[in-house]
Coordinates of C-alpha atoms and ligand atoms in Angstrom, one line a residue:
M249 CA 67.5 -26.1 9.1
V250 CA 65.9 -25.2 5.8
R251 CA 62.1 -25.3 6.0
R252 CA 60.5 -24.8 2.6
Q253 CA 57.5 -22.4 2.4
G254 CA 54.5 -23.4 0.2
K255 CA 52.7 -20.8 -2.0
N256 CA 50.4 -19.8 0.9
G257 CA 53.3 -19.5 3.3
Q258 CA 52.6 -23.0 4.9
T259 CA 55.6 -25.2 5.7
V260 CA 56.1 -27.9 3.0
N261 CA 57.3 -31.3 4.1
G262 CA 60.9 -31.6 2.8
N263 CA 60.7 -35.4 2.9
F264 CA 61.2 -36.6 -0.7
Y265 CA 59.0 -39.6 0.1
H266 CA 56.1 -37.1 0.2
R267 CA 56.7 -36.3 -3.5
L268 CA 57.1 -39.9 -4.5
D269 CA 54.0 -40.8 -2.5
E270 CA 51.9 -38.2 -4.5
A271 CA 53.3 -39.6 -7.8
M272 CA 52.6 -43.2 -6.7
A273 CA 49.1 -42.3 -5.6
A274 CA 48.4 -40.7 -9.0
A275 CA 49.5 -43.9 -10.8
A276 CA 47.8 -46.2 -8.2
D277 CA 46.3 -48.8 -10.5
K278 CA 49.3 -49.0 -12.8
L279 CA 52.1 -51.6 -12.6
A280 CA 55.2 -50.1 -11.0
L281 CA 57.8 -52.9 -10.8
V282 CA 57.4 -55.7 -13.2
H283 CA 59.2 -59.1 -13.6
P284 CA 60.0 -60.4 -17.1
D285 CA 56.9 -62.6 -16.9
G286 CA 54.7 -59.6 -16.5
T287 CA 53.8 -60.0 -12.9
G288 CA 54.8 -57.6 -10.2
L289 CA 53.8 -54.8 -7.9
R290 CA 51.3 -52.1 -8.7
Y291 CA 51.9 -48.5 -7.6
D292 CA 49.1 -48.8 -4.9
A293 CA 50.7 -52.0 -3.6
L294 CA 54.2 -50.4 -3.6
R295 CA 52.8 -47.5 -1.5
E296 CA 51.2 -49.9 0.9
Q297 CA 54.3 -52.1 1.2
A298 CA 56.4 -49.0 1.9
R299 CA 54.0 -48.1 4.7
A300 CA 54.0 -51.6 6.1
L301 CA 57.8 -52.0 5.9
A302 CA 58.1 -48.6 7.6
G303 CA 56.1 -50.1 10.4
A304 CA 58.4 -53.1 10.5
L305 CA 61.4 -50.8 10.6
E306 CA 59.9 -48.9 13.5
A307 CA 59.1 -52.1 15.3
A308 CA 62.8 -53.1 14.8
G309 CA 63.8 -49.9 16.7
V310 CA 64.6 -47.6 13.8
R311 CA 63.8 -43.9 14.4
S312 CA 64.0 -40.8 12.2
G313 CA 67.7 -40.0 11.6
D314 CA 68.9 -43.5 12.3
R315 CA 71.0 -45.2 9.6
V316 CA 69.8 -48.4 8.0
L317 CA 72.6 -50.3 6.4
V318 CA 71.5 -52.5 3.5
Q319 CA 73.5 -55.2 1.7
V320 CA 71.0 -57.3 -0.2
D321 CA 70.5 -58.6 -3.7
K322 CA 68.5 -56.5 -6.1
S323 CA 64.8 -57.1 -5.5
M324 CA 61.4 -55.3 -5.6
T325 CA 61.4 -55.8 -1.8
C326 CA 64.6 -53.8 -1.6
V327 CA 63.0 -50.9 -3.5
A328 CA 60.0 -51.0 -1.2
T329 CA 62.4 -51.0 1.8
Y330 CA 64.3 -48.0 0.4
L331 CA 61.0 -46.1 0.2
A332 CA 60.0 -47.2 3.7
V333 CA 63.3 -45.9 5.1
L334 CA 62.6 -42.5 3.5
R335 CA 59.0 -42.5 4.7
L336 CA 60.2 -43.0 8.2
G337 CA 62.7 -40.3 8.0
A338 CA 65.6 -42.7 8.5
V339 CA 68.8 -42.7 6.5
Y340 CA 69.4 -45.3 3.7
V341 CA 72.9 -46.7 3.5
P342 CA 73.3 -49.1 0.5
L343 CA 76.3 -51.4 0.1
N344 CA 77.6 -53.2 -2.9
T345 CA 76.7 -56.9 -2.6
A346 CA 80.3 -57.7 -3.7
Y347 CA 81.8 -56.3 -0.5
T348 CA 83.4 -58.9 1.8
D349 CA 82.7 -59.1 5.5
V350 CA 86.0 -57.2 6.2
E351 CA 84.8 -54.3 4.0
V352 CA 81.3 -54.4 5.6
D353 CA 82.9 -54.3 9.1
Y354 CA 84.3 -51.0 8.2
F355 CA 80.9 -49.6 7.1
V356 CA 79.2 -50.8 10.2
R357 CA 81.8 -49.1 12.4
D358 CA 81.7 -45.9 10.4
A359 CA 77.9 -45.5 9.8
A360 CA 77.0 -46.8 13.3
P361 CA 73.6 -48.0 12.0
A362 CA 70.6 -49.0 14.0
L363 CA 69.8 -51.8 11.7
F364 CA 71.7 -54.0 9.2
L365 CA 69.5 -55.7 6.6
H366 CA 71.0 -58.7 4.8
E367 CA 70.0 -61.8 2.8
A368 CA 68.3 -64.6 4.8
S369 CA 70.8 -67.1 3.1
R370 CA 73.7 -65.3 4.7
E371 CA 75.1 -66.5 8.0
L372 CA 76.6 -63.6 9.9
E373 CA 79.7 -64.8 11.7
G374 CA 82.9 -64.0 13.5
A375 CA 84.3 -60.5 13.6
L376 CA 81.3 -58.9 11.7
L377 CA 78.9 -60.3 14.3
A378 CA 81.0 -58.9 17.1
T379 CA 81.2 -55.5 15.5
L380 CA 77.5 -55.4 15.0
A381 CA 77.1 -56.2 18.8
E382 CA 79.7 -53.6 19.7
V383 CA 78.0 -50.7 17.9
E384 CA 74.6 -52.0 19.1
C385 CA 73.3 -52.6 15.6
R386 CA 70.5 -55.1 15.1
A387 CA 70.8 -57.4 12.1
L388 CA 67.7 -58.7 10.3
P389 CA 67.3 -60.7 7.1
L390 CA 65.2 -58.7 4.6
G391 CA 62.9 -61.6 3.3
R392 CA 60.8 -61.2 0.2
L393 CA 57.3 -59.8 -0.5
P394 CA 54.9 -62.3 -2.1
E395 CA 54.6 -60.3 -5.3
D396 CA 58.4 -60.3 -5.5
A397 CA 59.4 -63.9 -4.9
P398 CA 56.4 -66.1 -3.9
G399 CA 58.6 -69.0 -3.0
E400 CA 60.5 -67.0 -0.4
A401 CA 57.6 -65.1 1.1
G402 CA 56.3 -66.1 4.5
M403 CA 59.7 -66.8 6.0
D404 CA 59.7 -65.9 9.8
G405 CA 62.1 -63.6 11.5
T406 CA 62.6 -61.3 8.5
L407 CA 61.8 -57.6 8.1
V408 CA 59.1 -58.6 5.7
S409 CA 57.4 -60.9 8.2
A410 CA 57.3 -58.1 10.7
R411 CA 55.3 -55.7 8.4
V412 CA 52.7 -53.6 10.2
A413 CA 50.8 -50.8 8.5
L414 CA 51.7 -47.5 10.0
D415 CA 48.8 -45.1 10.4
T416 CA 51.1 -42.2 10.7
P417 CA 51.9 -40.0 7.6
P418 CA 55.4 -39.8 6.1
A419 CA 57.8 -38.2 8.6
S420 CA 57.9 -34.5 8.4
L421 CA 61.4 -33.3 7.6
A422 CA 63.3 -30.2 6.7
D423 CA 64.6 -30.5 3.2
D424 CA 68.3 -30.5 4.3
A425 CA 67.6 -33.7 6.5
L426 CA 69.8 -36.6 5.5
A427 CA 68.1 -39.1 3.2
A428 CA 71.1 -41.4 2.3
I429 CA 74.7 -42.0 2.9
V430 CA 76.5 -43.3 -0.2
Y431 CA 80.0 -44.7 0.4
T432 CA 82.6 -43.9 -2.2
S433 CA 86.2 -45.0 -1.9
G434 CA 88.9 -42.4 -1.5
T435 CA 92.4 -41.7 -2.6
T436 CA 93.6 -42.6 0.9
G437 CA 92.2 -46.1 0.5
R438 CA 89.4 -45.6 3.0
S439 CA 85.8 -45.1 2.0
K440 CA 83.9 -41.9 2.8
G441 CA 80.2 -41.6 3.2
A442 CA 78.7 -38.9 1.0
M443 CA 75.7 -37.4 2.9
L444 CA 72.8 -36.7 0.6
S445 CA 69.8 -34.8 1.7
H446 CA 66.2 -35.0 0.7
R447 CA 66.7 -31.7 -1.2
N448 CA 69.7 -33.1 -3.1
I449 CA 67.8 -36.2 -4.3
E450 CA 64.6 -34.4 -5.0
S451 CA 66.1 -31.5 -7.0
N452 CA 68.1 -33.9 -9.1
A453 CA 65.2 -36.2 -9.7
R454 CA 62.8 -33.5 -10.7
T455 CA 65.4 -31.9 -13.0
L456 CA 66.2 -35.1 -14.8
N457 CA 62.5 -36.2 -15.0
E458 CA 61.8 -32.9 -16.8
L459 CA 65.0 -32.7 -18.9
W460 CA 64.6 -36.2 -20.3
G461 CA 61.0 -35.7 -21.1
W462 CA 59.7 -38.4 -18.8
R463 CA 56.2 -39.6 -19.8
A464 CA 53.6 -41.6 -18.0
D465 CA 53.6 -44.2 -20.8
D466 CA 57.4 -44.7 -20.5
V467 CA 58.6 -48.2 -19.8
L468 CA 62.0 -48.2 -18.1
L469 CA 64.2 -51.3 -18.5
H470 CA 66.1 -51.4 -15.2
A471 CA 69.2 -53.7 -15.3
L472 CA 71.5 -51.6 -13.1
P473 CA 72.4 -52.5 -9.5
I474 CA 70.4 -50.5 -6.9
F475 CA 73.2 -49.9 -4.4
H476 CA 74.7 -47.0 -6.4
V477 CA 73.2 -43.7 -7.3
H478 CA 72.8 -44.5 -11.0
G479 CA 70.4 -47.4 -10.5
L480 CA 68.9 -46.3 -7.2
F481 CA 68.4 -42.6 -7.6
V482 CA 68.7 -41.6 -11.3
A483 CA 66.8 -44.5 -12.8
L484 CA 64.3 -45.3 -10.1
H485 CA 63.4 -41.7 -9.2
C486 CA 62.8 -40.6 -12.8
A487 CA 60.4 -43.5 -13.3
L488 CA 58.7 -43.3 -9.9
L489 CA 58.0 -39.6 -10.3
G490 CA 56.8 -40.3 -13.8
G491 CA 54.5 -43.1 -12.7
S492 CA 56.1 -45.2 -15.3
I493 CA 56.4 -49.0 -15.6
I494 CA 59.7 -50.3 -14.4
R495 CA 60.8 -53.6 -16.0
F496 CA 62.9 -54.9 -13.2
L497 CA 65.8 -57.3 -14.0
P498 CA 68.0 -58.7 -11.3
R499 CA 71.2 -58.0 -13.2
F500 CA 72.5 -57.0 -16.6
D501 CA 72.5 -59.9 -19.0
A502 CA 72.9 -58.7 -22.6
A503 CA 70.7 -61.3 -24.3
T504 CA 67.9 -60.8 -21.7
V505 CA 68.1 -57.0 -21.9
C506 CA 68.0 -57.2 -25.7
A507 CA 64.9 -59.3 -25.6
Q508 CA 63.2 -57.1 -23.0
L509 CA 63.8 -53.9 -25.1
T510 CA 60.7 -54.9 -27.0
D511 CA 57.9 -52.7 -25.7
S512 CA 60.4 -50.7 -23.5
T513 CA 61.1 -47.1 -24.1
V514 CA 64.1 -46.1 -21.9
L515 CA 67.3 -47.9 -20.8
M516 CA 70.0 -46.4 -18.5
G517 CA 73.3 -48.1 -18.4
V518 CA 77.1 -47.9 -18.0
P519 CA 79.1 -48.1 -21.2
T520 CA 79.7 -51.8 -20.7
F521 CA 76.0 -52.4 -21.3
Y522 CA 76.2 -50.8 -24.7
T523 CA 79.4 -52.6 -25.8
R524 CA 77.9 -55.9 -24.7
L525 CA 74.7 -55.2 -26.6
L526 CA 76.7 -54.3 -29.7
D527 CA 78.3 -57.8 -29.4
L528 CA 74.9 -59.4 -30.0
P529 CA 74.0 -60.1 -33.7
Q530 CA 70.3 -59.8 -32.8
F531 CA 70.8 -56.2 -31.5
D532 CA 69.5 -54.1 -34.4
R533 CA 67.0 -51.5 -35.4
A534 CA 64.1 -53.9 -35.0
A535 CA 65.2 -54.7 -31.4
V536 CA 65.0 -51.1 -30.4
A537 CA 61.9 -50.1 -32.4
T538 CA 59.9 -48.9 -29.3
M539 CA 62.9 -47.3 -27.6
R540 CA 63.1 -43.5 -27.3
L541 CA 66.1 -43.0 -25.1
F542 CA 69.3 -44.8 -24.3
I543 CA 71.2 -43.1 -21.5
S544 CA 74.9 -43.7 -20.5
G545 CA 76.9 -42.6 -17.5
S546 CA 79.2 -43.6 -14.6
A547 CA 82.2 -44.0 -16.9
P548 CA 83.4 -42.5 -20.3
L549 CA 81.5 -43.7 -23.3
T550 CA 84.0 -43.9 -26.2
E551 CA 83.3 -42.2 -29.4
I552 CA 83.7 -45.6 -31.1
T553 CA 80.8 -47.1 -29.1
F554 CA 78.7 -44.0 -29.7
A555 CA 79.2 -44.2 -33.4
E556 CA 78.8 -48.0 -33.6
F557 CA 75.6 -47.7 -31.7
E558 CA 74.2 -45.1 -34.0
A559 CA 75.2 -47.1 -37.1
R560 CA 73.5 -50.2 -35.7
T561 CA 70.3 -48.7 -34.2
G562 CA 69.9 -45.3 -35.8
Q563 CA 69.8 -43.9 -32.2
R564 CA 72.3 -41.6 -30.4
I565 CA 73.1 -42.5 -26.9
L566 CA 72.5 -39.6 -24.5
E567 CA 75.6 -39.3 -22.3
R568 CA 75.4 -37.6 -18.9
Y569 CA 77.9 -37.2 -16.1
G570 CA 77.6 -37.3 -12.3
M571 CA 79.0 -38.5 -9.0
S572 CA 77.8 -40.0 -5.8
E573 CA 78.6 -36.8 -4.0
T574 CA 76.7 -34.5 -6.5
L575 CA 74.2 -36.8 -8.2
M576 CA 73.9 -35.7 -11.9
I577 CA 75.9 -32.7 -13.0
T578 CA 75.6 -32.4 -16.8
S579 CA 73.6 -34.0 -19.6
N580 CA 73.5 -34.0 -23.3
P581 CA 70.2 -32.7 -24.5
L582 CA 67.0 -34.7 -25.2
E583 CA 66.3 -32.4 -28.2
G584 CA 69.4 -31.0 -30.0
A585 CA 72.9 -32.2 -30.5
R586 CA 74.2 -35.2 -28.5
I587 CA 77.9 -35.0 -29.2
A588 CA 80.2 -38.0 -28.8
G589 CA 82.9 -37.5 -26.3
T590 CA 81.0 -34.7 -24.5
V591 CA 78.8 -34.9 -21.5
G592 CA 76.8 -31.8 -22.3
P593 CA 76.3 -28.6 -20.3
A594 CA 75.4 -28.3 -16.6
L595 CA 71.8 -29.3 -15.7
P596 CA 69.3 -26.5 -15.1
G597 CA 69.9 -25.0 -11.7
V598 CA 73.4 -26.5 -11.4
E599 CA 76.6 -24.4 -11.9
T600 CA 79.8 -25.9 -13.3
R601 CA 83.1 -24.3 -13.9
I602 CA 86.5 -25.5 -15.2
A603 CA 89.1 -24.4 -12.7
G604 CA 92.8 -24.4 -12.2
D605 CA 94.5 -25.9 -9.1
D606 CA 94.0 -22.5 -7.4
G607 CA 90.2 -22.7 -8.0
Q608 CA 90.3 -19.8 -10.5
P609 CA 88.0 -20.4 -13.5
L610 CA 89.9 -21.1 -16.8
P611 CA 89.0 -19.7 -20.2
A612 CA 87.0 -21.9 -22.6
G613 CA 89.1 -24.7 -24.2
E614 CA 91.6 -25.0 -21.4
V615 CA 91.9 -28.2 -19.3
G616 CA 91.1 -27.9 -15.7
T617 CA 89.1 -29.6 -12.9
I618 CA 85.3 -29.6 -13.0
E619 CA 83.9 -27.8 -10.0
V620 CA 80.2 -27.9 -9.2
R621 CA 77.7 -26.0 -7.0
G622 CA 74.0 -26.4 -6.7
P623 CA 71.1 -28.0 -4.9
N624 CA 72.3 -31.4 -6.1
V625 CA 75.6 -31.1 -4.2
F626 CA 76.0 -33.1 -1.0
S627 CA 76.6 -31.5 2.4
G628 CA 79.8 -33.3 3.2
Y629 CA 81.4 -36.6 4.2
W630 CA 79.8 -38.4 7.1
R631 CA 81.8 -37.7 10.3
N632 CA 84.7 -36.5 8.2
P633 CA 84.8 -32.6 8.3
E634 CA 88.5 -32.6 7.3
K635 CA 87.9 -34.4 4.1
T636 CA 84.8 -32.2 3.5
R637 CA 86.8 -29.0 3.9
A638 CA 89.5 -30.3 1.6
E639 CA 87.1 -31.0 -1.3
F640 CA 85.1 -27.7 -1.2
R641 CA 86.1 -24.2 -2.3
E642 CA 85.1 -21.3 0.0
G643 CA 82.3 -20.3 -2.3
G644 CA 80.7 -23.7 -2.1
F645 CA 82.0 -25.3 -5.2
F646 CA 82.8 -29.0 -4.9
I647 CA 86.0 -30.2 -6.5
T648 CA 85.2 -33.3 -8.5
G649 CA 88.7 -34.4 -9.5
D650 CA 87.5 -34.9 -13.1
L651 CA 89.6 -33.1 -15.7
A652 CA 87.8 -31.5 -18.6
T653 CA 87.4 -28.6 -21.1
A654 CA 84.3 -26.5 -21.7
D655 CA 83.5 -24.8 -24.9
D656 CA 82.1 -21.3 -25.0
T657 CA 78.6 -22.6 -24.8
G658 CA 79.4 -24.5 -21.5
R659 CA 79.4 -27.9 -23.1
I660 CA 81.9 -30.1 -21.2
A661 CA 84.2 -32.8 -22.5
I662 CA 85.9 -35.0 -19.9
V663 CA 89.5 -35.7 -20.7
G664 CA 90.8 -37.5 -17.6
R665 CA 91.0 -37.5 -13.8
S666 CA 93.3 -35.9 -11.4
K667 CA 92.3 -38.4 -8.7
D668 CA 94.0 -41.8 -8.7
L669 CA 90.9 -43.8 -9.6
V670 CA 90.1 -46.7 -11.9
I671 CA 86.6 -47.1 -13.3
S672 CA 85.9 -50.6 -14.3
G673 CA 82.4 -51.4 -15.8
G674 CA 81.1 -48.4 -13.9
Y675 CA 82.5 -49.5 -10.5
N676 CA 85.1 -47.3 -8.9
V677 CA 88.3 -48.9 -7.7
Y678 CA 90.8 -46.8 -5.7
P679 CA 94.3 -48.1 -6.3
K680 CA 95.4 -47.1 -2.8
E681 CA 93.0 -49.6 -1.3
V682 CA 94.3 -52.4 -3.4
E683 CA 98.0 -51.4 -3.0
R684 CA 97.7 -51.3 0.8
L685 CA 96.6 -55.0 0.8
L686 CA 99.1 -56.1 -1.9
D687 CA 102.0 -54.5 0.0
A688 CA 101.1 -56.4 3.1
L689 CA 101.3 -59.8 1.3
P690 CA 104.4 -61.9 1.9
G691 CA 106.9 -61.8 -1.0
I692 CA 105.7 -58.3 -2.3
A693 CA 108.0 -55.4 -1.7
E694 CA 105.8 -52.8 -3.2
S695 CA 103.0 -52.4 -5.8
A696 CA 101.3 -49.9 -8.0
V697 CA 97.8 -50.4 -9.2
I698 CA 96.7 -48.9 -12.5
G699 CA 93.8 -49.0 -14.9
V700 CA 94.5 -50.1 -18.5
P701 CA 92.1 -50.0 -21.5
H702 CA 89.7 -53.0 -21.6
R703 CA 87.0 -53.5 -24.3
D704 CA 84.4 -54.9 -21.9
F705 CA 85.0 -52.9 -18.7
G706 CA 86.5 -49.7 -20.2
E707 CA 89.4 -50.0 -17.8
A708 CA 90.7 -53.1 -16.0
V709 CA 92.6 -53.1 -12.7
V710 CA 96.2 -54.2 -13.1
A711 CA 98.7 -54.8 -10.3
V712 CA 102.3 -54.0 -11.0
V713 CA 104.5 -55.5 -8.3
V714 CA 108.1 -55.6 -7.2
T715 CA 108.9 -58.8 -5.3
A716 CA 110.8 -59.0 -2.1
S717 CA 114.3 -60.2 -2.6
G718 CA 114.4 -64.0 -3.1
A719 CA 110.6 -64.3 -3.4
A720 CA 109.0 -66.0 -6.4
P721 CA 107.0 -63.8 -8.7
P722 CA 103.3 -64.1 -7.8
D723 CA 100.8 -65.5 -10.3
L724 CA 97.4 -63.9 -10.7
A725 CA 95.4 -66.7 -9.2
T726 CA 97.5 -66.8 -6.0
L727 CA 97.3 -63.1 -5.7
R728 CA 93.5 -63.0 -6.1
A729 CA 93.1 -65.9 -3.7
A730 CA 95.2 -63.9 -1.1
L731 CA 92.9 -60.9 -1.5
A732 CA 89.6 -62.7 -1.7
D733 CA 88.6 -62.4 2.0
Q734 CA 89.3 -58.7 2.1
L735 CA 88.5 -57.2 -1.2
A736 CA 85.4 -57.3 -3.4
S737 CA 86.2 -59.4 -6.5
Y738 CA 85.6 -56.6 -9.0
K739 CA 88.4 -54.6 -7.3
Q740 CA 90.9 -57.4 -7.6
P741 CA 93.5 -57.2 -10.4
K742 CA 92.7 -58.8 -13.8
A743 CA 96.4 -59.1 -14.5
V744 CA 99.7 -58.9 -12.6
E745 CA 103.0 -57.6 -13.9
V746 CA 106.3 -58.0 -12.2
L747 CA 109.0 -55.3 -12.4
T748 CA 112.4 -55.0 -10.7
E749 CA 111.5 -51.5 -9.7
L750 CA 108.7 -49.0 -10.0
P751 CA 109.5 -45.8 -12.1
R752 CA 109.6 -42.8 -9.8
N753 CA 110.1 -39.1 -10.4
A754 CA 112.6 -36.9 -8.6
M755 CA 110.2 -36.5 -5.6
G756 CA 110.0 -40.3 -5.3
K757 CA 106.4 -40.5 -6.5
V758 CA 105.5 -43.5 -8.7
Q759 CA 105.0 -42.5 -12.3
K760 CA 101.8 -44.3 -13.0
N761 CA 101.5 -42.6 -16.4
L762 CA 104.6 -44.5 -17.5
L763 CA 103.2 -47.8 -16.2
R764 CA 99.9 -47.1 -18.0
A765 CA 101.7 -46.5 -21.2
Q766 CA 103.9 -49.6 -20.8
F767 CA 100.9 -51.9 -20.2
E768 CA 98.2 -50.2 -22.3
G769 CA 98.1 -53.1 -24.8
L770 CA 97.6 -55.8 -22.1
F771 CA 94.0 -56.5 -23.0
A772 CA 94.2 -55.5 -26.7
T773 CA 92.3 -58.1 -28.8
Ligands
MLC181 C1 81.7 -57.8 -12.3 N1 83.0 -58.1 -12.3 C2 83.7 -57.0 -12.6 C3 82.7 -56.0 -12.8 N2 81.5 -56.5 -12.6 N3 85.0 -56.8 -12.7 C4 85.4 -55.6 -13.0 N4 84.6 -54.5 -13.2 C5 83.2 -54.7 -13.0 N5 82.4 -53.7 -13.2 C6 83.6 -59.4 -12.0 C7 83.1 -60.0 -10.8 O1 83.8 -59.6 -9.7 C8 83.2 -61.5 -11.1 O2 84.6 -61.9 -10.9 C9 83.0 -61.6 -12.6 O3 83.2 -60.2 -13.1 C10 81.6 -61.9 -13.0 O4 80.7 -61.2 -12.2 P1 79.2 -60.8 -12.6 O5 78.5 -60.2 -11.5 O6 78.6 -62.0 -13.3 O7 79.5 -59.7 -13.7 P2 78.5 -59.0 -14.7 O8 77.1 -59.4 -14.3 O9 79.0 -59.3 -16.1 O10 78.7 -57.5 -14.3 C11 79.3 -56.6 -15.2 C12 78.4 -55.3 -15.2 C13 78.3 -54.8 -13.7 C14 79.1 -54.3 -16.0 C15 77.1 -55.6 -15.7 O11 79.6 -54.6 -13.2 C16 77.4 -53.6 -13.5 O12 76.2 -53.8 -13.5 N6 78.0 -52.4 -13.4 C17 77.3 -51.2 -13.2 C18 77.9 -50.5 -12.1 C19 77.1 -49.2 -11.7 O13 75.9 -49.3 -11.5 N7 77.8 -48.1 -11.5 C20 77.2 -46.9 -11.1 C21 78.0 -46.2 -10.0 S1 77.3 -44.6 -9.7 P3 85.0 -63.3 -10.3 O14 86.4 -63.2 -10.2 O15 84.3 -63.3 -9.0 O16 84.5 -64.3 -11.3 C22 78.3 -43.5 -10.4 C23 77.8 -42.1 -10.6 C24 77.2 -41.9 -12.0 O17 79.3 -43.8 -11.0 O18 77.6 -41.0 -12.7 O19 76.4 -42.7 -12.3
AMP182 P1 81.1 -42.5 -8.2 O1 82.1 -42.0 -7.2 O2 80.9 -44.0 -8.3 O3 79.9 -41.7 -8.1 O4 81.8 -42.2 -9.6 C1 81.8 -40.8 -10.1 C2 82.8 -40.7 -11.2 O5 82.4 -41.4 -12.3 C3 83.0 -39.3 -11.6 O6 83.8 -38.5 -10.8 C4 83.6 -39.5 -13.0 O7 85.0 -39.7 -12.9 C5 83.0 -40.8 -13.5 N1 81.9 -40.5 -14.4 C6 80.6 -40.5 -14.3 N2 79.9 -40.3 -15.4 C7 80.9 -40.1 -16.4 C8 80.9 -39.9 -17.8 N3 79.7 -39.7 -18.4 N4 82.1 -39.8 -18.4 C9 83.2 -39.9 -17.7 N5 83.3 -40.2 -16.4 C10 82.1 -40.3 -15.7

């Protein structure tokens, strides 16, 4: 256990909530989370709600170290609940709202949470209900705070309706205590939970807050989902530590975001945000007049989008790079050159190296795998020591699976991935997970799932299938309908191609590079 010592030798609470609480207290009478109509929650109210929701969590049986699994729509109430979980010393486990019951069932079994928070409109049924009972996990609808959705406040039987102000201070924790488990899919087709500590999230939040010059008068336009590290940690933590106003949109809609840029100063998004904004004729210099920073990450930003954006707005997008397991790793600078096609050097306090398959660092300019070490790097995969061992080098470097070069100043340019992964609109899709389900469908002998270039999503998921003898070739709608109960819709193929056989190398491995080359023009417009 790492206990941090303060200046006078006293033990400092490693609970990141403590730091957020100080920042929120300093901004007490400012608006924190704001709806497009200007109403919302002030910082003092957000603090109070975090305290009251922590009381409700405790009353629901949640204790320090317990996992709280959360699959709810984006809302201010969800932000307050996240803070409440940290305050109590419990472990936040966010899930994509697109996951089906079958996918959620897996997370319930794996995380063994004490509580599952869901939308009140959702009827829990069948196998999921049985699994929750089996792992002794209580399920509760979240409900909504009055400042969030007045129409929905006051509903009985929700976490919100059970609020009770705790008179205890934030849980005292060592800084290596678990704060969150973020599930990321894996090349085996099974999701792994990345264990992130309070130290991981605090070090990254502080570094980014400083590096990106966060100011108290910043207004963050928040249109990302809050079940992934980009929207939950990177965006929210920078703004909360800065005591900034957060304009909180339920989802990304290009026209709404464009209108809301007026009087905002910072936007964080995936590249799809920027290509969709560029599709709007009203997106111009006047629309971004108050904006000081556009940040992009989670997927490669093309040099074309970077250049078009600069030509249209006069501003250069700041691209950074990270992962759920490591939070943010590199960033282009706030001051100085932001270079298209590069993700900048390692963040202060973070070490990166480009290594060969044997883990030996390569000379500048050579392509290798990005490896990373630092206070931002997770401690391992939840209940999966084997996978953890496989992805760390002995000296503590984590192997990202991203292929890149570094120049002699340490600036990194990502050139590909050694992991079999498709990134579509900032969401990761692991082909193995889709192939496993496709191969089990009647009429399909085998399949290979690939990512092909797509203007809107960057990459689109494509299924290449070989039909069983005598079976009719499947059409896309039938295939998607067959997968619908088991697979989130963003993971489902956007096209299906039928071949008589899959190309294989001498070892029998499917040559996906050939398939990608064959179908690269599928979505060319
Ligand atoms: C939605 N759909 C997608 C999709 N998003 N399909 C492929 N890829 C995506 N990313 C599908 C839905 O399944 C649905 O299909 C249809 O599109 C309409 O859904 P929608 O919800 O209305 O879509 P839209 O609002 O347009 O969403 C697109 C988007 C969204 C790009 C705004 O995907 C998004 O917010 N992405 C951000 C992801 C993110 O935060 N990543 C960070 C990961 S953290 P159907 O068939 O049902 O109609 C990370 C680390 C790091 O990577 O470095 O940050
Ligand atoms: P996730 O597992 O959802 O956290 O996704 C992490 C992956 O997103 C990384 O391993 C990269 O492959 C990719 N990624 C994140 N940021 C960038 C970026 N700026 N450029 C290219 N790829 C990125």
